[in-house]
CSV table of C-alpha atoms and ligand atoms in Angstrom, one decimal:
chain,number,residue,atom,x,y,z
C,1,MET,CA,67.4,129.2,65.1
C,2,GLN,CA,68.7,125.8,66.1
C,3,GLU,CA,68.6,121.9,65.0
C,4,HIS,CA,65.4,120.3,66.2
C,5,VAL,CA,63.2,123.4,66.9
C,6,TYR,CA,59.8,122.4,66.6
C,7,ILE,CA,57.5,125.9,64.6
C,8,HIS,CA,54.0,125.5,63.6
C,9,PRO,CA,53.5,127.4,60.5
C,10,SER,CA,51.1,129.6,62.0
C,11,ALA,CA,54.2,130.9,64.4
C,12,ASN,CA,56.2,134.3,64.2
C,13,VAL,CA,59.8,133.7,64.6
C,14,SER,CA,62.0,137.0,64.9
C,15,ASP,CA,65.5,135.8,63.2
C,16,LYS,CA,67.1,137.1,65.5
C,17,ALA,CA,65.8,134.9,68.1
C,18,ARG,CA,67.4,132.2,70.0
C,19,ILE,CA,65.6,128.8,70.6
C,20,GLY,CA,67.5,125.6,71.8
C,21,ALA,CA,66.9,122.5,70.5
C,22,GLY,CA,64.1,120.3,71.0
C,23,THR,CA,62.2,123.5,72.1
C,24,LYS,CA,58.4,123.3,70.9
C,25,ILE,CA,56.9,126.4,69.4
C,26,TRP,CA,53.1,126.4,68.7
C,27,ILE,CA,50.1,127.5,67.1
C,28,ASN,CA,50.2,131.8,66.4
C,29,VAL,CA,52.9,132.5,68.7
C,30,GLN,CA,55.2,135.3,68.2
C,31,ILE,CA,59.0,134.9,69.6
C,32,ARG,CA,60.9,138.8,69.1
C,33,GLU,CA,64.2,140.5,68.5
C,34,ASN,CA,67.0,139.4,70.6
C,35,ALA,CA,64.9,136.4,72.9
C,36,GLN,CA,66.8,133.7,74.1
C,37,ILE,CA,64.6,130.3,74.4
C,38,GLY,CA,66.7,127.3,75.8
C,39,GLU,CA,65.6,123.7,75.3
C,40,GLY,CA,63.7,121.6,75.7
C,41,CYS,CA,60.3,124.0,75.8
C,42,ILE,CA,57.1,124.7,74.8
C,43,LEU,CA,55.7,127.6,74.0
C,44,SER,CA,51.7,126.8,73.4
C,45,LYS,CA,48.8,128.6,71.4
C,46,ASP,CA,49.6,132.0,71.5
C,47,VAL,CA,52.1,132.5,73.8
C,48,TYR,CA,54.1,135.9,72.6
C,49,VAL,CA,58.0,136.2,74.0
C,50,ASP,CA,59.1,139.7,73.7
C,51,HIS,CA,62.2,141.1,73.1
C,52,ALA,CA,65.6,140.2,74.8
C,53,VAL,CA,63.5,138.1,76.9
C,54,HIS,CA,65.1,135.3,78.6
C,55,ILE,CA,63.8,131.7,79.2
C,56,GLY,CA,65.5,128.9,80.6
C,57,ASP,CA,65.5,125.3,79.8
C,58,ARG,CA,62.7,122.3,79.5
C,59,CYS,CA,60.0,125.6,80.4
C,60,LYS,CA,56.4,125.0,79.8
C,61,ILE,CA,54.8,128.7,78.9
C,62,GLN,CA,50.9,127.7,78.4
C,63,ASN,CA,48.4,129.0,76.3
C,64,SER,CA,48.3,132.8,76.1
C,65,VAL,CA,50.7,134.3,77.9
C,66,SER,CA,52.6,136.8,77.3
C,67,VAL,CA,56.4,138.0,78.5
C,68,TYR,CA,57.0,141.2,78.1
C,69,ASN,CA,60.4,142.8,78.2
C,70,GLY,CA,61.3,142.6,82.4
C,71,VAL,CA,60.5,139.2,82.3
C,72,SER,CA,63.1,136.8,83.2
C,73,ILE,CA,62.3,132.7,83.7
C,74,GLY,CA,64.8,130.1,84.9
C,75,ASP,CA,64.8,126.8,83.3
C,76,ASP,CA,62.0,124.2,84.4
C,77,VAL,CA,59.9,126.9,85.2
C,78,PHE,CA,56.3,126.3,84.8
C,79,VAL,CA,53.4,129.2,83.7
C,80,GLY,CA,50.2,128.7,83.4
C,81,PRO,CA,47.3,129.2,81.0
C,82,ASN,CA,46.4,133.0,80.8
C,83,VAL,CA,48.6,134.1,83.6
C,84,ALA,CA,49.5,137.8,82.9
C,85,PHE,CA,52.8,139.4,83.5
C,86,THR,CA,53.6,143.1,84.0
C,87,ASN,CA,56.0,145.7,83.1
C,88,ASP,CA,54.8,149.1,83.6
C,89,ARG,CA,54.2,149.5,87.6
C,90,VAL,CA,52.6,152.7,87.4
C,91,PRO,CA,50.6,152.7,84.1
C,92,ARG,CA,49.8,155.8,82.1
C,93,ALA,CA,49.2,155.5,78.5
C,94,PHE,CA,50.8,159.2,78.2
C,95,ASN,CA,53.8,159.2,80.3
C,96,PRO,CA,56.3,159.1,77.4
C,97,ASP,CA,59.1,158.3,80.1
C,98,TRP,CA,58.0,155.3,81.2
C,99,ARG,CA,61.0,152.2,82.9
C,100,ILE,CA,60.6,148.7,82.7
C,101,THR,CA,59.9,147.1,85.9
C,102,GLU,CA,61.8,144.0,86.4
C,103,THR,CA,60.9,140.6,86.8
C,104,ARG,CA,62.2,136.8,88.2
C,105,VAL,CA,61.1,133.5,87.9
C,106,GLU,CA,63.8,131.3,89.6
C,107,SER,CA,64.6,127.9,88.5
C,108,GLY,CA,61.5,125.1,89.0
C,109,ALA,CA,59.0,127.8,90.3
C,110,SER,CA,54.9,127.6,89.1
C,111,ILE,CA,52.8,129.7,88.2
C,112,GLY,CA,49.1,128.3,88.0
C,113,ALA,CA,46.4,129.8,85.6
C,114,ASN,CA,45.0,133.3,85.5
C,115,ALA,CA,47.8,134.2,88.4
C,116,THR,CA,48.3,138.3,87.7
C,117,ILE,CA,52.9,139.1,88.5
C,118,VAL,CA,53.1,142.5,89.6
C,119,CYS,CA,56.6,143.6,88.3
C,120,GLY,CA,59.3,144.3,90.2
C,121,ILE,CA,59.7,140.6,92.0
C,122,THR,CA,61.5,137.7,92.3
C,123,ILE,CA,58.9,134.2,92.7
C,124,GLY,CA,61.8,132.1,94.3
C,125,GLU,CA,63.0,128.4,92.8
C,126,TYR,CA,60.9,125.7,93.3
C,127,ALA,CA,57.8,128.3,94.7
C,128,MET,CA,54.6,128.2,93.3
C,129,VAL,CA,51.3,130.4,93.0
C,130,ALA,CA,48.2,129.3,93.2
C,131,ALA,CA,45.7,129.8,90.2
C,132,GLY,CA,44.5,133.4,90.3
C,133,SER,CA,46.7,134.5,93.1
C,134,VAL,CA,47.6,138.8,92.4
C,135,VAL,CA,51.3,138.2,93.4
C,136,THR,CA,52.8,142.3,94.9
C,137,LYS,CA,55.7,140.8,96.9
C,138,ASN,CA,58.1,138.7,96.9
C,139,VAL,CA,57.9,134.8,96.8
C,140,ALA,CA,59.8,132.4,98.7
C,141,PRO,CA,61.9,129.9,97.1
C,142,TYR,CA,60.0,126.3,97.6
C,143,THR,CA,57.1,128.7,99.5
C,144,LEU,CA,53.1,128.5,98.1
C,145,VAL,CA,51.0,131.3,97.9
C,146,MET,CA,47.3,132.2,97.1
C,147,GLY,CA,44.8,134.5,96.9
C,148,ASN,CA,44.7,138.1,96.1
C,149,PRO,CA,47.2,139.7,97.6
C,150,ALA,CA,49.1,136.0,97.4
C,151,ARG,CA,49.9,135.1,100.4
C,152,PRO,CA,52.3,132.7,102.1
C,153,ALA,CA,50.3,129.4,102.8
C,154,GLY,CA,52.9,127.0,103.5
C,155,LYS,CA,55.7,125.5,102.7
C,156,ILE,CA,56.5,122.8,99.3
C,157,ASP,CA,59.0,120.3,98.5
C,158,LYS,CA,60.4,120.2,94.7
C,159,MET,CA,57.7,118.4,93.7
C,160,GLY,CA,54.4,120.8,94.9
C,161,ASN,CA,54.0,118.5,97.9
C,162,ARG,CA,52.9,120.5,101.1
C,163,LEU,CA,55.1,119.9,104.0
C,164,PRO,CA,54.1,119.9,107.2
C,165,GLU,CA,54.4,123.5,109.1
C,166,GLY,CA,57.5,124.1,110.9
C,167,ASP,CA,59.6,121.9,107.5
C,168,GLY,CA,60.6,124.6,105.5
C,169,HIS,CA,63.7,122.7,104.3
C,170,GLU,CA,64.7,122.8,101.0
C,171,GLN,CA,64.7,119.8,99.3
Q,201,LIG,C1,46.8,125.8,95.0
Q,201,LIG,C2,46.9,124.8,95.0
Q,201,LIG,C3,48.2,123.8,94.5
Q,201,LIG,C4,46.2,123.2,95.6
Q,201,LIG,O1,46.8,123.1,96.9
Q,201,LIG,P1,46.5,122.3,98.4
Q,201,LIG,O2,47.3,122.4,99.5
Q,201,LIG,O3,46.1,121.3,97.3
Q,201,LIG,O4,45.3,123.1,98.3
Q,201,LIG,P2,44.1,122.5,98.8
Q,201,LIG,O5,43.1,122.0,97.8
Q,201,LIG,O6,44.0,121.8,99.7
Q,201,LIG,O7,43.0,123.8,99.8
Q,201,LIG,C5,43.1,124.0,100.9
Q,201,LIG,C6,43.1,125.4,100.6
Q,201,LIG,O8,42.8,126.8,100.0
Q,201,LIG,C7,42.0,127.2,99.0
Q,201,LIG,N1,42.7,127.4,98.0
Q,201,LIG,C8,43.6,126.3,96.7
Q,201,LIG,N2,43.3,126.8,95.5
Q,201,LIG,C9,44.1,128.2,95.9
Q,201,LIG,C10,43.4,129.0,94.8
Q,201,LIG,N3,44.0,129.2,93.3
Q,201,LIG,N4,43.6,130.3,95.3
Q,201,LIG,C11,42.3,130.8,96.6
Q,201,LIG,N5,42.8,129.4,97.4
Q,201,LIG,C12,43.4,128.6,97.0
Q,201,LIG,C13,41.7,126.0,99.0
Q,201,LIG,O9,39.9,126.8,99.4
Q,201,LIG,C14,41.1,125.9,99.9
Q,201,LIG,O10,40.4,126.5,101.4
Q,201,LIG,P3,40.2,125.9,102.9
Q,201,LIG,O11,42.0,126.1,103.5
Q,201,LIG,O12,39.8,127.5,103.4
Q,201,LIG,O13,39.0,125.0,102.6
Q,201,LIG,C15,45.5,124.6,94.0
Q,201,LIG,O14,44.8,124.7,94.2
Q,201,LIG,C16,46.3,125.0,92.3
Q,201,LIG,O15,45.9,126.3,92.4
Q,201,LIG,N6,46.2,125.0,91.2
Q,201,LIG,C17,47.1,125.0,90.1
Q,201,LIG,C18,46.0,125.1,89.0
Q,201,LIG,C19,46.7,125.7,87.8
Q,201,LIG,O16,46.5,127.0,87.7
Q,201,LIG,N7,47.3,124.3,86.8
Q,201,LIG,C20,47.9,124.9,85.9
Q,201,LIG,C21,47.9,124.0,84.6
Q,201,LIG,S1,46.5,123.2,84.1
């Protein structure tokens, strides 16, 4: 464990997890073995980080998000409250051979509250997923998606401002 990490007394953090300096871990958070969390992150109430999950620097993971094995998160990523990640594309309780399907959230991306992320996709750099979306396909960098299923709704800049149509340059 690094120095300058705040861990609320109610949190359950494996001593085999690596947590970067300045990260704050709030009420009832659970962090499993071999998870790696970067510097300056905030993990809000009831977050669950599965074993061997990697989370970058300066991420904000909001209340009640479970980041399952197979999900990896870059730097500066925002994950809104109750976002549902998945890691089993065709779940069956009685299938003993189920396999993890990976999902990647690239640096700078944001995912709005209550979105569902169907596994096997990449959410590109600085992309934004609108609240409540169900994301079933890759999201291109600097792209806003919304709806169920989530569809591209335009390009955005680093701050999330809409760019005029046809102005797809990345900045
Ligand atoms: C997508 C978002 C960023 C707004 O983008 P915007 O460009 O300002 O969009 P607007 O508010 O102008 O809405 C544009 C259209 O998209 C629709 N829309 C907005 N948000 C939507 C959403 N989450 N899902 C589906 N449609 C949405 C609007 O109803 C509107 O539709 P219309 O053109 O038929 O009237 C915002 O709505 C959102 O979902 N933010 C995430 C909030 C959040 O979860 N924060 C987490 C921390 S609390």
